[in-house]
Amino acid sequence: MSSPSTESSRPKVVVTRDLGPDVMPLLRARRDLDVVTWPENRVVDRNWLLQNIPGALGVLVMMTEKVDEELLDAAGPSLRVVSTMSVGYEHADLPELAKRGIKFGYTPDVLTDAVADLSVMLALMASRIAGEVISLVQNNQWPTVSWAPFNLCGYQLSTSRTSPKRTVGFLGFGRISQATLARLIPFGITDCIYTANPSSPPQPSRDEQLLKRHGLNSLRRVDMDELARESDVLFVLAPGGPATRHLINEDFLRKMKVTSVLVNTSRGTLVDSEALAKALREKWIWGAGVDVVEGEPNVTTDHPLVKEPRCIVLPHVGSGTFETRVGMATLAVQNLLAGIDGGSNMPAALDLRNKL
Amino acid sequence: MSSPSTESSRPKVVVTRDLGPDVMPLLRARRDLDVVTWPENRVVDRNWLLQNIPGALGVLVMMTEKVDEELLDAAGPSLRVVSTMSVGYEHADLPELAKRGIKFGYTPDVLTDAVADLSVMLALMASRIAGEVISLVQNNQWPTVSWAPFNLCGYQLSTSRTSPKRTVGFLGFGRISQATLARLIPFGITDCIYTANPSSPPQPSRDEQLLKRHGLNSLRRVDMDELARESDVLFVLAPGGPATRHLINEDFLRKMKVTSVLVNTSRGTLVDSEALAKALREKWIWGAGVDVVEGEPNVTTDHPLVKEPRCIVLPHVGSGTFETRVGMATLAVQNLLAGIDGGSNMPAALDLRNKL
């Protein structure tokens, strides 16, 4: 790779992060391209990016980089593709990209399993009061805690003789929800309910297929009221943005079972943090596990959810496995290369036609 | 229930803990019995027990009560049954019980699902460096941690395009191991290996059945060497005692994959704590999750495993769900009542014939 300051007659692509030894060779193999990579192990300096992007055919960015008019103007008319190593695209001005006819690649699907794994982990941790029992050990209390038949207990994710029916609920029922559901089947989950975007049509044949494949007693699309009232474990797995902001609010949480747990591994904005903290404090629900929080990463130790012992808070590590990040980086490179070659073979291009 | 000091002409049973509103009515329903219950919400006072047990037909104990010669002498020849609300029986002198012809009930099976749930939770937590990422949030570092493609990553429990083969290993392959295996199947686990007590015969037809039911590529009984070398996730699920002490030692841990995780939810004595801490510190393995530690509950914050960021330490909460504890207490009562009625209908009596 050339250093940023080297002039080259080859067409240029800009990459805002070293993608590691598994993925960088895919870029280096394209000897017809000048690959300009931000050399440091931190978020790319905006000025460096603005100075290096002029004339580039493509740019591969992280979700930390704002793709706005300023950046696109700096790139100039040569720019054919923006490829982001993320499934979200809140950092990109899609209408502006559409107007300029620039392709936009992202990385859906490849992180489904990593997020589903984490969702199951958080459901178990919230059910089994993992935050409290870990703290107990870390605070040197194990030697003195007294064993008692119902001490340090949680509710059981698996069915049992006394709880033979377990209903799992999904706010949003896309790929990650379905992958999470599949993982819960051997725990004995008997029923599944979900809500979907009101504008999306019912999918009776898909639902019938899932019901049969998993041997469930029922699988139904429901309204928010029933989702709140019936879920033993509720997974929030929906897109962010204004349309879904605070769908989980005080009204919703007050309807939930006192034995239920809530897991959010999608977008922090879906949940009203103050309301969830209150629900946990006042024991409207049993526990919660969140990998995302509204306003992240500015979530400090005085945040109501971080202070709440019954809330597990993780720093947005849903896609955080080496396998998945390599998969995302690989897909981002494939999108970039196919994008500069015309864009028709991009494995995951976002359709921008309705973004104008 | 009569208070301990009340004289009664009815035959007596002694219960060392209030078993809660779901279970105590099963005892109270036996109006022919005088049920003497330790009234406080702490471990029974030994003197109280010694003073109240004389003449009892049966005693229901927790694993916190030593069932030794002293206690059996105090009870006298009336004692027909000891029923423990636990799956373990290290606290009971089995040869002494056998010699006296006293039945012994315990509570296996009912905790299988609770422990399997916790085993899966710990496997996910160890893989996804849950201890470290939770600490990061609790230590106020989320606002300043820099996102990077491979930052805060763990290894993925689920299979992926780059890791299409995942081998789960079990040290001990009883009910809990098999229930844990079943839960891992939708994560895409492809292969299963296990070790068993050397004196136990091979079970080819059971193994064939499990292989087919779960659609695995392979399921095999192996030796300790292969278990160490091939497991991506290793579950320690075997009985405690001298025969299995420190089966997981430095030699074993050195053979494990650097990307592997170890989970112990059975008995602390199986794992050499110092060796495991060293393995984590020197990165012979990726992570560990333990619900049991040798010497518990005297496990303080200067314990090498508690100090190790890559080790999740829980305070022995494997059976800690309300559903399971109610199930265990119910079974313990059933064992007690059937035991005083002659013992032939005890749902879970330990066979003491070979303990003499």
XYZ file of C-alpha atoms in Angstrom:
712
model
C 0.000 0.000 0.000
C 1.172 3.488 -0.686
C 1.429 5.970 2.113
C -1.171 8.753 1.999
C 1.277 11.271 0.609
C 2.513 9.173 -2.314
C 1.207 10.242 -5.692
C 0.028 7.363 -7.827
C -1.391 7.051 -11.293
C -3.540 4.116 -10.224
C -7.155 4.747 -9.269
C -7.515 5.234 -5.531
C -9.662 3.809 -2.755
C -9.577 5.066 0.819
C -9.994 2.767 3.827
C -10.486 4.343 7.238
C -9.152 1.458 9.312
C -6.692 -1.395 9.069
C -8.922 -4.443 8.568
C -6.404 -6.951 9.841
C -4.353 -9.775 8.362
C -7.377 -11.826 7.291
C -8.946 -9.103 5.167
C -6.322 -6.590 4.014
C -4.820 -9.101 1.523
C -8.139 -9.023 -0.396
C -7.510 -5.340 -1.029
C -3.800 -5.675 -1.674
C -4.502 -8.327 -4.297
C -6.023 -5.594 -6.454
C -2.727 -4.322 -7.830
C -4.573 -2.012 -10.204
C -5.725 0.030 -7.187
C -3.947 2.456 -4.925
C -5.235 1.502 -1.475
C -4.834 4.390 0.965
C -5.368 3.222 4.540
C -5.560 5.281 7.736
C -2.474 3.937 9.482
C -3.350 4.436 13.142
C -5.229 2.222 15.566
C -7.880 4.810 16.443
C -10.829 6.457 14.736
C -9.720 8.158 11.551
C -8.809 11.808 11.800
C -11.424 13.785 9.886
C -8.815 16.067 8.341
C -6.771 13.116 7.124
C -9.880 11.704 5.508
C -10.816 15.000 3.856
C -7.263 15.389 2.565
C -6.999 11.874 1.191
C -10.423 11.289 -0.303
C -10.232 13.695 -3.288
C -10.298 11.672 -6.502
C -11.097 8.358 -4.817
C -13.291 5.830 -6.641
C -14.464 4.385 -3.378
C -14.228 4.732 0.365
C -14.585 2.068 3.033
C -15.745 3.566 6.316
C -16.677 2.528 9.823
C -19.875 3.667 11.544
C -17.734 6.246 13.348
C -17.325 8.272 10.136
C -19.962 10.794 9.089
C -20.695 10.411 5.382
C -22.106 13.856 4.668
C -22.098 16.526 1.988
C -18.719 17.814 3.142
C -17.091 14.414 2.692
C -18.789 13.740 -0.647
C -17.842 17.208 -1.927
C -14.253 16.559 -0.892
C -14.246 13.236 -2.730
C -15.542 14.853 -5.887
C -17.294 13.332 -8.887
C -14.936 10.325 -9.122
C -16.617 8.673 -6.108
C -18.655 5.608 -7.128
C -19.192 3.789 -3.868
C -19.289 4.215 -0.106
C -18.938 0.908 1.737
C -19.579 0.839 5.467
C -18.437 -1.942 7.783
C -21.691 -1.892 9.752
C -25.260 -3.042 9.476
C -26.508 0.393 10.551
C -26.252 3.465 8.336
C -27.348 6.306 10.583
C -23.954 7.924 9.903
C -24.598 8.259 6.153
C -26.651 10.892 4.367
C -28.560 8.511 2.119
C -30.555 11.126 0.142
C -27.309 12.911 -0.710
C -25.743 9.646 -1.883
C -28.840 8.872 -3.943
C -28.804 12.331 -5.527
C -25.211 11.881 -6.604
C -25.743 8.328 -7.862
C -23.205 6.907 -5.446
C -23.665 3.251 -4.480
C -23.847 2.385 -0.806
C -22.771 -0.957 0.615
C -23.348 -2.233 4.165
C -22.977 -5.509 6.076
C -26.281 -7.101 7.064
C -26.772 -10.838 7.730
C -23.162 -11.619 8.635
C -23.722 -10.441 12.210
C -26.984 -12.307 12.784
C -25.440 -15.202 14.694
C -23.190 -13.042 16.862
C -26.132 -10.859 17.944
C -28.424 -13.851 18.485
C -25.761 -15.458 20.697
C -25.486 -12.287 22.758
C -29.275 -11.994 23.008
C -29.522 -15.472 24.506
C -26.657 -14.666 26.865
C -28.385 -11.517 28.108
C -31.729 -13.311 28.532
C -30.023 -15.919 30.716
C -28.048 -13.310 32.649
C -31.113 -11.166 33.338
C -33.155 -14.213 34.411
C -30.437 -15.545 36.693
C -29.560 -12.138 38.284
C -26.022 -12.506 36.933
C -25.110 -8.897 37.694
C -25.972 -9.276 41.351
C -24.310 -12.647 41.884
C -21.119 -11.576 40.093
C -21.013 -8.419 42.258
C -21.481 -10.522 45.348
C -18.298 -12.466 44.565
C -16.400 -9.342 43.486
C -17.435 -7.588 46.712
C -16.021 -10.394 48.836
C -19.420 -11.576 50.095
C -19.332 -15.213 49.011
C -17.719 -16.379 52.290
C -20.467 -14.800 54.384
C -23.608 -15.179 52.270
C -25.942 -17.647 53.922
C -27.343 -20.452 51.802
C -31.134 -20.609 51.842
C -33.578 -22.518 49.670
C -34.651 -19.440 47.690
C -31.617 -17.194 48.129
C -29.828 -15.819 45.005
C -32.507 -17.353 42.820
C -33.798 -16.154 39.496
C -36.533 -17.296 37.176
C -35.746 -20.183 34.895
C -35.477 -19.629 31.167
C -36.175 -23.311 30.582
C -39.593 -24.714 31.161
C -40.112 -26.708 34.332
C -42.795 -28.837 35.901
C -44.197 -25.781 37.659
C -43.808 -23.507 34.591
C -44.542 -25.741 31.627
C -45.462 -22.815 29.356
C -42.831 -20.231 28.390
C -43.618 -17.452 25.936
C -40.881 -15.589 24.152
C -41.773 -12.213 22.625
C -40.026 -10.253 19.891
C -40.438 -6.572 19.153
C -39.485 -6.915 15.495
C -39.233 -10.312 13.856
C -36.405 -10.185 11.357
C -33.421 -12.444 10.883
C -31.872 -11.858 14.306
C -35.156 -12.500 16.117
C -35.672 -15.730 14.208
C -32.090 -16.832 14.925
C -32.639 -16.055 18.611
C -35.906 -18.008 18.644
C -34.172 -21.027 17.114
C -31.558 -20.988 19.884
C -34.249 -20.960 22.577
C -36.191 -23.987 21.345
C -34.179 -26.613 23.284
C -34.824 -24.590 26.448
C -38.396 -25.771 26.034
C -39.953 -22.487 24.861
C -43.559 -23.324 23.983
C -44.986 -20.137 22.487
C -43.735 -17.233 20.392
C -45.339 -13.844 19.823
C -44.028 -10.898 17.868
C -44.851 -7.454 16.587
C -43.858 -6.150 13.181
C -43.834 -2.827 11.384
C -47.555 -1.980 10.908
C -47.014 -1.447 7.187
C -45.555 -4.923 6.658
C -47.984 -7.593 5.412
C -48.762 -10.708 7.454
C -46.618 -13.739 6.626
C -48.847 -16.698 7.442
C -46.891 -19.276 5.456
C -43.572 -18.293 6.996
C -45.151 -18.352 10.446
C -46.696 -21.769 9.821
C -43.334 -23.058 8.695
C -41.556 -21.733 11.822
C -44.296 -23.127 14.070
C -43.840 -26.589 12.597
C -40.065 -26.531 12.360
C -39.740 -25.594 16.022
C -42.652 -27.671 17.317
C -44.169 -24.647 19.071
C -47.674 -24.594 20.513
C -48.265 -21.184 18.955
C -46.502 -18.496 16.956
C -48.481 -15.307 16.366
C -48.166 -11.696 15.360
C -49.710 -9.588 18.122
C -50.160 -5.946 19.078
C -47.936 -4.097 21.537
C -50.404 -4.592 24.356
C -50.368 -8.375 24.070
C -46.602 -8.410 23.528
C -46.187 -6.644 26.872
C -48.687 -8.772 28.764
C -47.726 -12.244 27.502
C -43.944 -12.280 27.095
C -41.871 -14.142 29.671
C -38.750 -13.007 27.842
C -38.991 -10.005 25.538
C -36.365 -9.307 22.889
C -36.206 -5.831 21.374
C -34.805 -6.381 17.879
C -36.030 -3.588 15.634
C -34.471 -0.729 13.660
C -33.776 2.575 15.411
C -34.802 6.014 14.241
C -37.708 8.343 15.063
C -40.449 5.853 14.116
C -39.452 3.373 16.825
C -38.181 5.777 19.505
C -39.309 4.791 23.013
C -41.678 2.052 21.873
C -40.672 0.540 25.210
C -41.950 3.193 27.587
C -43.501 3.344 31.045
C -46.936 2.371 29.747
C -45.541 -0.733 28.029
C -43.356 -1.759 30.975
C -46.224 -1.437 33.451
C -48.118 -4.110 31.484
C -45.303 -6.640 31.587
C -45.215 -9.654 33.921
C -43.368 -9.142 37.202
C -41.393 -12.290 36.417
C -40.412 -11.215 32.900
C -37.084 -10.019 31.520
C -36.344 -7.565 28.729
C -33.374 -7.759 26.364
C -32.356 -5.006 23.951
C -29.616 -5.828 21.459
C -30.734 -3.609 18.599
C -30.890 0.160 19.132
C -30.875 2.123 22.374
C -33.476 4.606 21.184
C -36.200 1.931 21.239
C -36.185 1.918 25.041
C -36.893 4.828 27.384
C -33.973 4.349 29.795
C -35.605 6.265 32.668
C -38.759 4.165 32.374
C -36.795 0.892 32.285
C -34.754 1.903 35.342
C -37.991 2.723 37.156
C -39.538 -0.592 36.108
C -36.555 -2.460 37.560
C -36.371 -0.363 40.719
C -40.083 -0.759 41.413
C -40.049 -4.414 40.336
C -42.627 -4.170 37.532
C -40.336 -6.638 35.753
C -37.677 -9.064 37.001
C -34.593 -7.996 35.091
C -33.083 -6.566 31.939
C -30.059 -6.914 29.704
C -29.112 -4.182 27.247
C -26.235 -4.060 24.795
C -27.367 -0.659 23.519
C -28.419 2.480 25.370
C -29.844 5.728 24.029
C -27.084 8.319 23.901
C -24.270 5.752 23.832
C -21.321 5.814 24.185
C -21.956 8.693 26.598
C -23.293 6.300 29.190
C -21.582 6.938 32.495
C -21.806 5.349 35.922
C -24.485 7.824 36.967
C -26.761 6.599 34.146
C -29.937 5.139 35.674
C -29.487 1.801 33.896
C -25.820 1.431 34.874
C -26.798 2.123 38.490
C -29.565 -0.485 38.462
C -28.371 -3.848 39.894
C -31.006 -5.734 37.911
C -29.806 -4.330 34.583
C -26.877 -5.869 32.725
C -25.320 -3.143 30.549
C -22.877 -4.086 27.806
C -20.982 -1.570 25.646
C -22.537 -2.457 22.268
C -20.636 -5.643 21.562
C -23.445 -7.465 19.714
C -21.380 -8.118 16.610
C -18.192 -8.406 18.665
C -16.715 -11.715 17.655
C -13.561 -12.118 15.608
C -15.406 -14.383 13.182
C -18.197 -11.887 12.574
C -15.975 -8.824 12.345
C -13.821 -10.629 9.765
C -17.040 -11.468 7.921
C -18.187 -7.848 8.060
C -14.811 -6.515 6.905
C -14.705 -9.046 4.068
C -18.187 -8.069 2.936
C -17.305 -4.369 3.158
C -14.266 -4.968 0.919
C -16.395 -6.972 -1.534
C -18.946 -4.145 -1.630
C -16.175 -1.608 -2.183
C -14.523 -3.530 -5.025
C -17.792 -4.410 -6.756
C -18.898 -0.797 -6.293
C -15.915 0.664 -8.097
C -16.327 -1.949 -10.827
C -19.797 -0.675 -11.652
C -21.876 -1.749 -8.689
C -23.998 -4.461 -10.253
C -22.279 -7.264 -8.322
C -22.251 -5.709 -4.879
C -23.156 -8.495 -2.424
C -24.981 -6.099 -0.082
C -25.968 -2.763 -1.583
C -28.633 -0.652 0.064
C -31.371 0.291 -2.348
C -31.279 4.099 -2.421
C -34.045 4.618 -4.998
C -36.624 5.590 -2.384
C -34.182 7.768 -0.429
C -34.269 10.740 -2.828
C -46.920 -26.934 62.999
C -45.999 -27.292 66.632
C -43.188 -25.237 68.062
C -40.037 -27.226 68.896
C -40.780 -27.266 72.597
C -44.305 -28.615 72.355
C -44.689 -32.235 73.395
C -46.773 -34.252 70.981
C -47.937 -37.829 70.857
C -47.781 -37.859 67.081
C -44.678 -39.238 65.359
C -42.184 -36.477 64.594
C -40.236 -35.288 61.583
C -37.653 -32.510 61.729
C -37.147 -30.017 58.883
C -34.096 -27.745 59.006
C -35.499 -24.928 56.883
C -38.801 -23.331 55.979
C -39.461 -24.621 52.457
C -41.793 -21.820 51.463
C -45.495 -21.471 50.692
C -45.409 -23.804 47.680
C -43.995 -26.759 49.580
C -44.751 -26.528 53.319
C -48.455 -27.363 52.753
C -47.389 -30.821 51.502
C -45.967 -31.451 54.966
C -48.786 -29.799 56.869
C -51.288 -31.978 55.023
C -49.885 -34.956 56.938
C -51.916 -34.349 60.109
C -50.690 -37.627 61.584
C -47.208 -36.130 61.833
C -45.687 -33.600 64.159
C -43.609 -31.414 61.798
C -40.886 -29.588 63.712
C -39.338 -26.858 61.584
C -36.332 -24.626 62.313
C -38.063 -21.279 62.447
C -35.298 -18.870 61.426
C -34.142 -17.717 58.006
C -30.560 -18.869 58.445
C -28.671 -22.142 58.611
C -30.055 -24.299 61.394
C -28.364 -24.053 64.737
C -26.612 -27.360 65.398
C -27.718 -27.420 69.039
C -31.338 -26.852 68.084
C -31.105 -29.751 65.688
C -29.490 -32.060 68.245
C -32.124 -31.109 70.804
C -35.074 -31.617 68.475
C -34.091 -34.712 66.541
C -34.388 -37.339 69.344
C -37.234 -39.704 68.505
C -37.793 -38.364 64.986
C -38.882 -40.762 62.231
C -37.282 -38.619 59.611
C -35.226 -35.502 59.066
C -35.138 -33.210 56.036
C -31.811 -31.412 55.776
C -29.985 -28.977 53.531
C -26.435 -29.566 52.281
C -25.307 -27.213 55.076
C -26.073 -29.844 57.746
C -23.539 -32.508 58.599
C -25.271 -35.887 58.841
C -22.769 -37.731 61.016
C -22.649 -40.235 63.854
C -23.353 -37.544 66.413
C -26.578 -36.545 64.698
C -27.699 -40.127 64.087
C -26.930 -41.062 67.700
C -28.969 -38.067 68.862
C -31.899 -39.132 66.676
C -31.837 -42.641 68.085
C -33.240 -45.881 66.689
C -36.555 -44.305 65.578
C -34.900 -42.633 62.580
C -35.966 -44.225 59.296
C -34.980 -41.647 56.699
C -32.663 -38.707 56.023
C -33.811 -36.600 53.099
C -31.484 -33.934 51.724
C -32.581 -31.049 49.514
C -29.520 -31.338 47.293
C -28.143 -33.464 44.516
C -24.801 -33.758 46.324
C -24.327 -35.803 49.492
C -20.804 -34.994 50.599
C -22.302 -33.796 53.915
C -23.712 -37.228 54.803
C -21.866 -40.206 56.271
C -23.281 -42.809 53.887
C -21.574 -45.902 55.418
C -22.976 -44.942 58.808
C -26.475 -44.565 57.338
C -26.119 -47.914 55.569
C -24.940 -49.629 58.774
C -28.002 -48.361 60.623
C -30.410 -49.238 57.829
C -31.533 -45.624 57.434
C -32.861 -44.656 53.999
C -31.304 -41.667 52.277
C -33.158 -39.463 49.790
C -31.662 -36.756 47.563
C -32.802 -34.581 44.647
C -31.202 -35.483 41.338
C -32.724 -34.746 37.916
C -34.910 -31.821 38.993
C -31.966 -29.425 38.738
C -30.764 -30.622 35.340
C -32.367 -27.795 33.356
C -31.322 -25.034 35.742
C -27.679 -26.159 35.646
C -27.740 -26.681 31.866
C -29.107 -23.125 31.434
C -26.325 -21.727 33.601
C -23.710 -23.772 31.739
C -24.777 -22.256 28.420
C -24.791 -18.801 30.000
C -21.236 -19.219 31.283
C -20.010 -20.591 27.939
C -21.397 -17.500 26.192
C -20.043 -15.141 28.851
C -16.562 -16.655 28.760
C -16.508 -16.587 24.943
C -17.712 -13.001 24.734
C -15.417 -11.651 27.515
C -18.516 -10.628 29.469
C -16.582 -9.958 32.670
C -14.308 -7.476 30.962
C -17.000 -5.638 29.002
C -19.288 -5.360 32.043
C -16.361 -3.980 34.083
C -15.632 -1.488 31.342
C -19.135 -0.019 31.676
C -19.052 -0.188 35.491
C -15.673 1.577 35.518
C -17.030 4.466 33.457
C -14.966 3.662 30.391
C -17.726 3.321 27.775
C -17.628 7.025 26.847
C -13.918 6.911 26.095
C -13.333 3.439 24.679
C -12.448 3.730 21.017
C -14.358 1.580 18.549
C -12.110 -0.575 16.411
C -12.855 -3.502 14.108
C -11.486 -6.113 16.525
C -11.809 -4.289 19.831
C -13.791 -5.924 22.705
C -14.207 -9.044 20.588
C -14.510 -12.617 21.723
C -14.737 -15.924 19.955
C -18.116 -16.917 18.632
C -19.965 -19.834 20.180
C -22.004 -20.235 16.989
C -20.400 -21.565 13.875
C -19.528 -19.066 11.176
C -18.257 -19.089 7.605
C -14.693 -18.881 8.882
C -15.274 -21.398 11.713
C -17.718 -23.931 10.279
C -16.677 -26.667 12.743
C -17.303 -26.256 16.472
C -16.509 -29.049 18.907
C -18.066 -29.125 22.329
C -16.394 -31.292 24.955
C -17.771 -32.737 28.187
C -15.801 -34.047 31.108
C -18.530 -36.394 32.289
C -21.526 -37.130 30.101
C -24.539 -37.519 32.356
C -27.940 -35.853 32.284
C -26.703 -32.273 32.702
C -24.096 -32.665 29.964
C -26.687 -34.063 27.582
C -29.133 -31.264 28.413
C -26.366 -28.719 27.801
C -25.482 -30.346 24.484
C -29.121 -30.178 23.359
C -29.210 -26.429 24.089
C -26.100 -25.833 21.978
C -27.330 -27.557 18.822
C -29.042 -24.489 17.288
C -25.786 -22.593 17.743
C -24.484 -24.833 14.988
C -22.283 -27.106 17.091
C -21.016 -29.808 14.730
C -19.095 -32.251 16.906
C -19.295 -33.573 20.454
C -16.643 -35.417 22.461
C -16.788 -36.614 26.032
C -14.964 -38.571 28.689
C -16.653 -40.888 31.144
C -15.705 -42.758 34.280
C -13.188 -45.402 33.093
C -15.207 -48.159 34.764
C -18.414 -47.282 32.894
C -19.144 -49.359 29.777
C -19.375 -47.751 26.312
C -22.895 -46.779 25.240
C -22.810 -47.045 21.451
C -26.573 -47.162 20.946
C -27.216 -44.097 23.130
C -24.430 -42.255 21.345
C -25.785 -43.224 17.927
C -29.206 -41.989 18.983
C -27.851 -38.628 20.195
C -25.775 -38.231 17.044
C -28.844 -38.687 14.861
C -31.264 -36.685 16.998
C -28.943 -33.694 16.988
C -27.668 -34.054 13.424
C -24.053 -33.932 14.600
C -21.108 -34.809 12.396
C -19.602 -36.850 15.209
C -20.172 -37.803 18.841
C -17.430 -39.833 20.488
C -16.061 -40.913 23.819
C -12.421 -39.880 23.967
C -9.502 -39.839 26.408
C -8.497 -36.801 28.465
C -5.747 -35.914 26.013
C -8.123 -35.649 23.057
C -10.740 -33.872 25.192
C -8.185 -31.171 25.981
C -6.867 -30.827 22.435
C -10.137 -30.832 20.481
C -12.705 -28.962 22.594
C -13.674 -25.442 21.540
C -15.905 -25.251 24.599
C -15.242 -27.632 27.481
C -17.863 -28.324 30.129
C -16.764 -29.902 33.406
C -19.804 -31.825 34.616
C -18.642 -34.708 36.788
C -18.990 -35.764 40.417
C -16.577 -34.373 43.003
C -14.557 -36.345 45.512
C -10.986 -37.691 45.622
C -11.274 -39.714 42.395
C -11.861 -36.640 40.232
C -9.805 -34.061 42.159
C -7.802 -31.762 39.857
C -8.559 -33.699 36.691
C -8.265 -30.241 35.138
C -4.656 -29.424 35.976
C -1.778 -27.556 34.387
C -0.939 -30.459 32.100
C -4.517 -30.633 30.775
C -4.874 -26.862 30.376
C -1.602 -26.589 28.431
C -3.031 -28.919 25.799
C -6.186 -26.872 25.228
C -6.733 -24.568 22.263
C -5.795 -20.932 22.814
C -9.266 -19.985 21.554
C -11.131 -22.386 23.844
C -13.212 -21.725 26.938
C -13.727 -23.852 30.034
C -16.936 -23.997 32.078
C -17.252 -25.708 35.469
C -20.735 -26.009 36.917
C -20.301 -29.257 38.836
C -17.725 -29.405 41.642
C -14.864 -27.040 42.395
C -12.473 -29.827 43.303
C -12.323 -31.011 39.685
C -10.300 -27.945 38.693
C -6.921 -26.860 40.056
C -7.692 -23.165 40.606
C -4.063 -22.053 40.529
C -3.497 -23.838 37.233
C -6.636 -22.349 35.670
C -5.672 -18.843 36.783
C -2.226 -19.366 35.248
C -3.770 -20.674 32.026
C -5.903 -17.529 31.739
C -3.100 -15.155 32.715
C -0.696 -16.702 30.224
C -3.413 -17.087 27.578
C -3.190 -20.850 27.133
C -6.986 -20.645 26.827
C -9.344 -17.783 25.967
C -11.645 -17.665 28.985
C -13.434 -19.503 31.754
C -16.672 -19.496 33.676
C -16.988 -21.278 37.011
C -19.999 -21.598 39.289
C -18.009 -23.717 41.745
C -14.549 -23.249 43.217
C -12.506 -25.579 45.408
C -12.768 -24.415 49.022
C -16.018 -22.480 48.465
C -17.595 -20.510 50.022
C -14.244 -19.311 51.376
C -13.422 -17.694 48.059
C -12.320 -14.121 48.637
C -11.275 -11.298 46.344
C -7.637 -12.336 46.635
C -8.471 -15.759 45.159
C -6.548 -16.194 41.902
C -9.718 -16.929 39.903
C -11.650 -13.968 41.319
C -8.717 -11.711 40.414
C -8.553 -13.012 36.845
C -10.474 -10.735 34.405
C -11.013 -13.612 31.985
C -12.713 -15.771 34.626
C -16.398 -15.364 35.444
C -16.937 -16.561 39.028
C -20.458 -17.214 40.291
C -21.324 -18.189 43.889
C -22.676 -21.700 43.206
C -26.082 -20.751 41.843
C -26.402 -23.613 39.339
C -29.707 -24.834 40.733
C -30.738 -21.291 41.691
C -34.100 -20.824 40.075
C -37.359 -20.601 41.985
C -38.848 -23.318 39.787
C -36.001 -25.740 40.452
C -35.702 -25.042 44.160
C -39.452 -25.649 44.546
C -38.947 -28.879 42.596
C -36.052 -29.904 44.848
C -37.960 -29.067 48.040
C -41.008 -30.966 46.802
C -38.906 -34.015 45.992
C -37.179 -33.815 49.371
C -40.580 -33.807 51.116
C -41.745 -36.751 48.998
C -38.578 -38.655 49.898
C -39.093 -37.848 53.575
C -42.727 -38.942 53.654
C -42.162 -42.105 51.633
C -39.126 -42.844 53.793
C -41.040 -42.782 57.051
C -43.775 -44.867 55.432
C -41.338 -47.714 54.819
C -39.121 -46.366 52.051
C -40.218 -48.514 49.150
C -41.890 -45.593 47.321
C -39.170 -42.980 47.681
C -38.958 -41.165 44.333
C -35.186 -40.644 44.669
C -33.412 -42.833 47.183
C -29.685 -43.310 47.017
C -28.711 -46.959 46.930
C -26.585 -47.474 50.064
C -25.971 -51.198 49.646
C -22.416 -50.703 48.357
C -21.599 -48.010 50.926
C -21.083 -50.364 53.843
